[in-house]
Tab-separated table of C-alpha atoms (C1' of nucleotides) in Angstrom:
chain	number	residue	atom	x	y	z
J	90	MET	CA	-15.834	48.333	74.778
J	91	GLY	CA	-15.775	51.177	77.296
J	92	SER	CA	-12.727	50.264	78.724
J	93	ALA	CA	-9.283	52.440	79.832
J	94	SER	CA	-7.819	53.108	76.730
J	95	PRO	CA	-4.199	51.522	77.205
J	96	GLY	CA	-3.212	54.988	74.304
J	97	LEU	CA	-4.073	57.420	77.087
J	98	THR	CA	-1.874	55.811	79.519
J	99	ALA	CA	1.830	56.062	77.294
J	100	LEU	CA	1.617	59.842	76.835
J	101	PRO	CA	3.590	62.343	78.467
J	102	HIS	CA	1.041	65.081	79.456
J	103	SER	CA	-0.758	63.582	81.967
J	104	ARG	CA	-3.864	65.353	81.568
J	105	LEU	CA	-4.564	63.416	79.181
J	106	THR	CA	-5.830	60.444	80.626
J	107	ARG	CA	-8.318	61.551	82.219
J	108	PRO	CA	-11.594	60.879	80.041
J	109	ASP	CA	-12.868	64.035	79.273
J	110	ALA	CA	-9.634	65.251	78.078
J	111	ALA	CA	-11.206	65.836	74.647
J	112	LEU	CA	-12.637	69.070	75.582
J	113	LEU	CA	-10.804	70.167	78.192
J	114	PRO	CA	-7.808	72.598	75.820
J	115	PRO	CA	-5.172	73.914	78.128
J	116	LEU	CA	-2.727	75.817	76.226
J	117	ARG	CA	-0.875	77.647	78.900
J	118	ASP	CA	1.825	77.635	81.240
J	119	PRO	CA	0.286	77.404	84.673
J	120	ASN	CA	3.157	79.796	85.570
J	121	THR	CA	2.247	82.844	82.631
J	122	ARG	CA	-1.749	82.429	82.535
J	123	SER	CA	-4.099	84.304	83.947
J	124	TRP	CA	-7.129	83.714	82.743
J	125	GLY	CA	-8.426	81.732	85.641
J	126	CYS	CA	-9.082	78.443	84.826
J	127	PRO	CA	-7.113	76.540	87.152
J	128	GLU	CA	-7.888	73.369	87.471
J	129	SER	CA	-6.115	72.534	83.606
J	130	PRO	CA	-2.502	72.485	84.271
J	131	SER	CA	-1.226	73.597	80.817
J	132	PRO	CA	2.310	72.352	78.999
J	133	PRO	CA	4.177	74.961	77.991
J	134	ALA	CA	3.730	76.433	74.754
J	135	THR	CA	6.009	78.511	72.965
J	136	PRO	CA	7.753	79.825	69.191
J	137	GLU	CA	10.862	77.423	70.570
J	138	GLN	CA	8.632	74.996	71.533
J	139	PRO	CA	5.380	74.053	69.409
J	140	LEU	CA	2.214	73.479	70.302
J	141	PRO	CA	1.591	70.385	72.007
J	142	ALA	CA	0.124	67.424	69.781
J	143	PHE	CA	-3.268	67.163	71.336
J	144	CYS	CA	-3.863	70.778	71.165
J	145	LEU	CA	-4.637	69.958	67.473
J	146	HIS	CA	-7.464	68.094	68.923
J	147	TYR	CA	-9.151	70.633	69.651
J	148	PHE	CA	-8.675	72.873	66.732
J	149	ASP	CA	-10.434	70.099	64.955
J	150	MET	CA	-13.271	71.470	66.967
J	151	LEU	CA	-13.110	74.710	64.795
J	152	TYR	CA	-13.655	72.994	61.601
J	153	SER	CA	-16.355	71.200	59.423
J	154	GLU	CA	-14.084	69.392	57.624
J	155	ASP	CA	-10.321	67.763	58.145
J	156	ILE	CA	-7.011	69.803	57.443
J	157	THR	CA	-6.363	68.123	53.985
J	158	TRP	CA	-3.924	71.214	53.886
J	159	ALA	CA	-2.082	70.882	56.552
J	160	THR	CA	-0.558	67.396	55.574
J	161	LYS	CA	0.319	68.432	51.904
J	162	GLY	CA	3.001	67.916	50.533
J	163	MET	CA	4.437	65.627	53.566
J	164	GLY	CA	6.824	62.965	52.803
J	165	GLU	CA	5.286	60.694	55.695
J	166	PRO	CA	1.920	60.118	56.810
J	167	SER	CA	0.040	62.453	59.145
J	168	GLN	CA	-0.505	59.480	61.829
J	169	SER	CA	3.141	58.942	62.182
J	170	GLY	CA	3.588	62.504	62.253
J	171	ALA	CA	1.487	63.455	64.847
J	172	GLN	CA	2.806	60.768	67.435
J	173	GLY	CA	6.620	61.272	66.709
J	174	GLY	CA	5.558	64.839	67.870
J	175	ARG	CA	4.211	63.958	70.883
J	176	GLY	CA	7.927	64.801	72.418
J	177	GLU	CA	9.534	60.982	73.395
J	178	PRO	CA	10.699	58.506	70.618
J	179	GLN	CA	7.466	56.094	70.962
J	180	LYS	CA	8.070	52.556	72.055
J	181	GLU	CA	5.201	50.313	71.950
J	182	PRO	CA	5.883	46.865	70.551
J	183	GLU	CA	3.297	46.063	73.403
J	184	GLN	CA	0.828	48.599	70.459
J	185	CYS	CA	2.244	47.248	67.396
J	186	PRO	CA	3.176	43.555	67.013
J	187	ILE	CA	2.957	43.624	63.474
J	188	ILE	CA	5.471	45.764	62.875
J	189	ASP	CA	8.189	45.703	65.250
J	190	SER	CA	8.140	42.461	66.251
J	191	GLN	CA	7.512	40.773	62.724
J	192	GLY	CA	9.991	42.812	60.816
J	193	PHE	CA	8.090	45.375	59.041
J	194	GLY	CA	8.367	49.076	57.832
J	195	LEU	CA	11.396	50.137	61.022
J	196	GLY	CA	14.862	48.204	60.723
J	197	ALA	CA	17.949	49.221	61.051
J	198	GLU	CA	18.521	51.718	63.819
J	199	GLY	CA	19.470	54.660	61.687
J	200	ASP	CA	16.160	54.296	59.759
J	201	LEU	CA	14.675	54.073	63.078
J	202	GLN	CA	15.689	57.561	64.195
J	203	ALA	CA	15.354	58.629	60.718
J	204	SER	CA	11.861	57.816	61.010
J	205	LEU	CA	11.189	59.608	64.126
J	206	HIS	CA	12.986	62.792	63.205
J	207	LEU	CA	10.644	63.045	59.657
J	208	GLU	CA	7.713	62.334	62.283
J	209	GLU	CA	8.957	65.240	64.744
J	210	HIS	CA	9.807	67.634	61.447
J	211	SER	CA	6.536	66.615	59.698
J	212	LEU	CA	4.379	67.435	63.167
J	213	GLU	CA	6.280	70.852	63.770
J	214	GLN	CA	4.647	71.559	60.177
J	215	VAL	CA	1.475	70.427	60.823
J	216	GLN	CA	1.766	72.486	63.991
J	217	SER	CA	2.453	75.110	62.949
J	218	MET	CA	-0.019	75.115	59.736
J	219	VAL	CA	-3.243	74.592	62.269
J	220	LEU	CA	-2.264	77.069	63.938
J	221	GLY	CA	-2.432	79.337	61.287
J	222	GLU	CA	-5.093	77.657	59.995
J	223	VAL	CA	-6.655	78.604	63.172
J	224	LEU	CA	-5.681	82.067	63.794
J	225	LYS	CA	-7.329	82.662	60.479
J	226	ASP	CA	-10.809	81.002	61.072
J	227	ILE	CA	-10.627	83.105	64.295
J	228	GLU	CA	-10.123	86.336	62.758
J	229	THR	CA	-12.697	85.899	59.912
J	230	ALA	CA	-14.924	85.598	62.921
J	231	CYS	CA	-14.159	88.485	64.505
J	232	LYS	CA	-14.805	90.242	61.272
J	233	LEU	CA	-17.745	88.731	61.100
J	234	LEU	CA	-19.145	89.501	64.425
J	235	ASN	CA	-16.901	92.465	65.050
J	236	ILE	CA	-15.848	91.902	67.762
J	237	ALA	CA	-12.398	92.146	69.685
J	238	ALA	CA	-10.204	88.636	69.009
J	239	ASP	CA	-9.020	88.020	73.049
J	240	PRO	CA	-12.096	87.225	75.086
J	241	ALA	CA	-11.279	89.137	78.162
J	242	ASP	CA	-11.776	92.240	75.846
J	243	TRP	CA	-15.534	91.503	75.136
J	244	SER	CA	-18.289	93.471	76.366
J	245	PRO	CA	-21.714	91.384	77.167
J	246	SER	CA	-23.078	91.829	74.114
J	247	ASN	CA	-19.999	91.056	71.934
J	248	VAL	CA	-19.939	87.541	74.645
J	249	GLN	CA	-23.614	87.370	72.986
J	250	LYS	CA	-22.598	87.765	69.678
J	251	TRP	CA	-19.839	85.399	69.869
J	252	ILE	CA	-22.325	82.335	71.787
J	253	LEU	CA	-24.869	82.834	68.722
J	254	TRP	CA	-22.061	82.202	66.367
J	255	THR	CA	-21.047	79.206	67.786
J	256	GLU	CA	-23.906	78.199	68.084
J	257	HIS	CA	-24.631	78.424	64.905
J	258	GLN	CA	-21.054	77.275	63.383
J	259	TYR	CA	-21.532	73.791	65.793
J	260	ARG	CA	-25.082	73.322	65.738
J	261	LEU	CA	-25.340	74.083	69.452
J	262	PRO	CA	-28.470	74.036	71.133
J	263	GLN	CA	-29.520	77.634	71.645
J	264	ILE	CA	-27.988	78.489	75.072
J	265	GLY	CA	-26.998	82.059	74.929
J	266	LYS	CA	-29.814	83.384	77.621
J	267	SER	CA	-28.406	81.240	79.978
J	268	PHE	CA	-24.663	83.191	80.011
J	269	GLN	CA	-26.272	86.479	79.524
J	270	GLU	CA	-24.871	89.557	81.055
J	271	LEU	CA	-21.430	87.646	81.072
J	272	SER	CA	-18.606	89.986	80.435
J	273	GLY	CA	-15.238	88.670	78.266
J	274	LYS	CA	-13.569	88.285	81.403
J	275	ASP	CA	-16.473	87.691	83.053
J	276	LEU	CA	-16.198	84.344	80.729
J	277	CYS	CA	-12.715	83.726	80.658
J	278	ALA	CA	-12.508	83.296	85.079
J	279	MET	CA	-14.936	80.311	84.131
J	280	SER	CA	-13.698	76.866	84.343
J	281	GLU	CA	-15.479	73.964	82.588
J	282	GLU	CA	-17.773	73.215	85.799
J	283	GLN	CA	-18.936	76.614	85.281
J	284	PHE	CA	-19.890	76.223	81.419
J	285	CYS	CA	-21.274	73.166	82.594
J	286	GLN	CA	-23.505	74.514	85.016
J	287	ARG	CA	-25.630	76.819	83.189
J	288	SER	CA	-25.430	75.347	79.615
J	289	PRO	CA	-25.734	71.252	81.284
J	290	ALA	CA	-26.189	70.329	77.441
J	291	CYS	CA	-22.857	71.482	75.799
J	292	GLY	CA	-21.116	73.756	78.462
J	293	ASP	CA	-17.607	71.741	78.303
J	294	ILE	CA	-17.792	72.694	74.287
J	295	LEU	CA	-18.724	75.751	74.641
J	296	HIS	CA	-15.408	75.886	77.364
J	297	ALA	CA	-13.263	74.216	75.002
J	298	HIS	CA	-14.044	76.878	72.332
J	299	LEU	CA	-13.385	79.806	74.166
J	300	ASP	CA	-9.976	77.898	75.390
J	301	ILE	CA	-8.983	77.848	71.926
J	302	TRP	CA	-9.803	81.591	71.297
J	303	LYS	CA	-8.170	82.676	74.270
J	304	SER	CA	-5.230	80.121	73.609
J	305	ALA	CA	-4.972	81.666	69.720
J	306	THR	CA	-5.029	85.706	71.400
J	307	TRP	CA	-2.031	83.929	73.538
J	308	MET	CA	0.191	82.137	70.859
J	309	LYS	CA	-0.906	85.868	68.434
J	310	GLU	CA	1.046	88.087	70.775
J	311	LYS	CA	3.648	85.210	71.649
J	312	ILE	CA	4.691	84.218	68.067
J	313	ALA	CA	6.083	86.488	65.716
J	314	PRO	CA	3.405	86.676	62.695
J	315	GLY	CA	6.278	85.475	60.229
J	316	ASP	CA	6.311	81.959	61.965
J	317	VAL	CA	2.793	81.076	61.437
J	318	ARG	CA	2.889	79.731	57.978
J	319	TYR	CA	-0.642	78.771	56.197
J	320	CYS	CA	-0.691	76.171	53.323
J	321	GLY	CA	-3.661	76.258	51.139
J	322	GLY	CA	-4.103	73.587	49.425
J	323	ASP	CA	-6.778	71.608	47.314
J	324	ALA	CA	-8.625	69.115	47.876
J	325	SER	CA	-7.621	65.352	47.915
J	326	TRP	CA	-9.535	62.760	47.776
J	327	ALA	CA	-11.899	61.741	50.685
J	328	ASP	CA	-9.950	64.453	52.467
J	329	ASN	CA	-11.876	68.193	51.097
J	330	LYS	CA	-11.178	70.725	53.517
J	331	VAL	CA	-14.743	72.498	53.886
J	332	ASP	CA	-14.376	75.363	56.271
J	333	SER	CA	-17.178	77.335	57.464
J	334	SER	CA	-18.069	78.471	54.494
J	335	CYS	CA	-19.286	75.391	53.518
J	336	ALA	CA	-21.052	73.800	56.111
J	337	GLY	CA	-23.660	71.501	55.890
J	338	GLN	CA	-21.312	69.628	53.454
J	339	PRO	CA	-20.594	65.488	53.906
J	340	ILE	CA	-17.684	65.141	56.582
J	341	HIS	CA	-15.848	62.311	55.994
J	342	LEU	CA	-13.090	59.626	58.080
J	343	SER	CA	-9.817	61.233	56.685
J	344	PRO	CA	-6.618	60.227	57.861
J	345	SER	CA	-6.040	64.236	58.795
J	346	TRP	CA	-8.793	63.614	61.163
J	347	TRP	CA	-7.024	60.623	63.010
J	348	ALA	CA	-4.264	62.025	62.798
J	349	LEU	CA	-5.694	64.498	64.976
J	350	ARG	CA	-6.687	61.898	66.926
J	351	VAL	CA	-3.796	60.079	67.266
J	352	ALA	CA	-2.687	63.691	69.070
J	353	GLY	CA	-5.796	63.650	72.187
J	354	GLY	CA	-3.668	59.375	72.167
J	355	ALA	CA	-7.348	58.059	71.278
J	356	VAL	CA	-5.651	56.255	68.219
J	357	THR	CA	-2.086	54.919	67.831
J	358	PRO	CA	-0.682	55.240	64.393
J	359	LEU	CA	1.187	51.598	63.536
J	360	SER	CA	2.774	52.919	60.548
J	361	SER	CA	6.007	53.107	58.853
J	362	SER	CA	7.593	53.814	55.893
J	363	SER	CA	6.235	50.739	54.120
J	364	LEU	CA	3.231	50.181	55.754
J	365	PRO	CA	1.735	53.773	55.652
J	366	GLY	CA	-1.274	54.832	57.145
J	367	ILE	CA	-1.859	51.993	59.710
J	368	PHE	CA	-3.272	52.722	62.812
J	369	LYS	CA	-4.955	51.582	65.977
J	370	ILE	CA	-8.250	52.474	67.727
J	371	GLU	CA	-7.227	52.420	70.997
J	372	ASP	CA	-10.207	53.436	73.120
J	373	SER	CA	-12.767	52.763	70.651
J	374	ALA	CA	-15.538	54.495	72.545
J	375	GLN	CA	-13.416	57.254	72.716
J	376	VAL	CA	-12.873	57.908	69.401
J	377	ALA	CA	-16.870	56.957	68.391
J	378	ARG	CA	-17.617	60.080	70.586
J	379	LEU	CA	-15.617	62.311	69.612
J	380	TRP	CA	-16.818	60.810	66.583
J	381	GLY	CA	-20.308	61.683	67.744
J	382	ILE	CA	-19.158	65.018	68.828
J	383	ARG	CA	-17.799	65.573	65.367
J	384	LYS	CA	-20.774	64.915	63.115
J	385	ASN	CA	-23.088	65.805	65.692
J	386	ARG	CA	-23.853	62.711	66.783
J	387	PRO	CA	-24.475	61.747	70.997
J	388	ALA	CA	-25.914	58.605	69.894
J	389	MET	CA	-22.401	57.504	68.213
J	390	ASN	CA	-20.602	54.543	69.135
J	391	TYR	CA	-18.171	52.268	67.641
J	392	ASP	CA	-20.420	49.627	66.419
J	393	LYS	CA	-22.294	52.527	64.466
J	394	LEU	CA	-17.500	54.240	63.644
J	395	SER	CA	-16.938	50.819	62.633
J	396	ARG	CA	-19.975	50.310	59.709
J	397	SER	CA	-18.839	53.778	58.783
J	398	ILE	CA	-15.650	52.591	58.297
J	399	ARG	CA	-16.254	49.525	56.929
J	400	GLN	CA	-17.968	51.965	53.736
J	401	TYR	CA	-15.253	53.309	53.159
J	402	TYR	CA	-14.083	49.539	52.234
J	403	LYS	CA	-15.995	49.344	49.302
J	404	LYS	CA	-14.754	53.090	48.565
J	405	GLY	CA	-10.549	51.734	48.283
J	406	ILE	CA	-10.469	54.779	51.294
J	407	ILE	CA	-9.807	52.087	54.296
J	408	ARG	CA	-8.893	48.847	54.193
J	409	LYS	CA	-8.051	45.935	56.544
J	410	PRO	CA	-4.116	45.641	57.035
J	411	ASP	CA	-2.590	42.766	55.404
J	412	ILE	CA	-2.553	41.187	58.884
J	413	SER	CA	-5.516	41.734	60.576
J	414	GLN	CA	-5.593	43.048	64.285
J	415	ARG	CA	-8.745	44.121	66.377
J	416	LEU	CA	-8.825	48.110	66.000
J	417	VAL	CA	-6.484	47.903	63.115
J	418	TYR	CA	-7.040	49.645	60.035
J	419	GLN	CA	-5.309	51.078	57.623
J	420	PHE	CA	-5.866	54.408	54.769
J	421	VAL	CA	-5.832	53.294	51.387
J	422	HIS	CA	-3.527	56.403	50.534
J	423	PRO	CA	-2.388	58.394	53.536
J	424	VAL	CA	-2.129	62.044	53.132
N	139	DT	C1'	-17.991	39.341	74.903
N	140	DA	C1'	-15.865	42.257	71.540
N	141	DG	C1'	-14.744	43.096	67.429
N	142	DA	C1'	-15.750	42.280	62.458
N	143	DA	C1'	-18.795	41.540	58.762
N	144	DG	C1'	-22.287	42.628	55.920
N	145	DG	C1'	-27.557	43.858	54.622
N	146	DA	C1'	-31.266	47.076	54.407
N	147	DG	C1'	-33.703	50.920	55.563
N	148	DA	C1'	-34.119	55.757	56.973
N	149	DC	C1'	-32.124	60.029	57.029
N	150	DC	C1'	-30.392	63.701	54.927
N	151	DT	C1'	-28.155	67.343	51.532
S	65	DA	C1'	-27.584	59.926	44.426
S	66	DG	C1'	-24.556	59.639	47.175
S	67	DG	C1'	-23.198	59.507	52.188
S	68	DT	C1'	-24.323	58.254	56.839
S	69	DC	C1'	-26.846	56.498	60.166
S	70	DT	C1'	-28.854	52.979	62.600
S	71	DC	C1'	-30.488	48.220	63.544
S	72	DC	C1'	-29.592	43.853	62.402
S	73	DT	C1'	-27.587	39.153	62.400
S	74	DT	C1'	-23.999	36.581	61.534
S	75	DC	C1'	-19.593	34.700	62.472
S	76	DT	C1'	-15.193	34.688	64.676
S	77	DA	C1'	-11.386	35.077	68.228
DNA sequence: TAGAAGGAGACCT
DNA sequence: AGGTCTCCTTCTA
């Protein structure tokens, strides 16, 4: 527990090595951005170059439930898809002895390449659909609050509206007063540290949400409307999507939630076409922390999370793989 | 020592 | 009532 996360070190994006990377969502190329968050180096994100995988991580924070629709209809488990799209083929024999060294799943090289290609394709689909859903959600919020989508255009009262809405949506403590008389431009120019100074309790979370809005605005400008496809879908097994209008409904552990954690590097998918839905928790403390944020349970730890996971055994949602390993679980019905 | 497993009770919707 | 959290004990690697 509490150890460094080996899964993070294998990722191409250096910022993910930061322990608090989960709450720092940069989406912009540092050469092109104008928001004034100098401490957040960002990889480029263009229509040609899909949204960085780890950005999914932050988009997840916009929802009170996961994104069944995002992986609906895909041939491969979303866990695999998320991993495959990090930009580099994963070579992790030390992380996946079950599969790689014991002859499961990825056998011939052709199969491996086909699998990787499929995973990359799946990730692109997930990314574009997540982005579409984020933009849709923001659009709804804008209409509801009667504010501009671009935070830079917000007046101080718009800022207050947005903060109130965010507090309500994500059950944050009341922090609006800490940001009084700040315009959207002021807010955009503030670093995460400055957010935390004004609101030690959840300044980081608020900063992350603002970054999502800023990023969405930027992506909207960059991506032609037809490029983002929203894929609505019905609920499936334990992975029913619940949007903001359904707040208060149970939040379940689900393959898509784990898939998004994959994007953050806290979980490594070990699945293949023959062993779908298997994932390894690389950093149990980090996953527990993220789950705690997700469930608004600051006291969450891996012991409690694992107890929850074991509850899913009974429901036939999660099980231990045939060859049991520590921190390795398998979704019985991966999306 | 961390993780796995499961019992039991509390809390919330 | 069901889902989840929390605390606990016991066992294992």
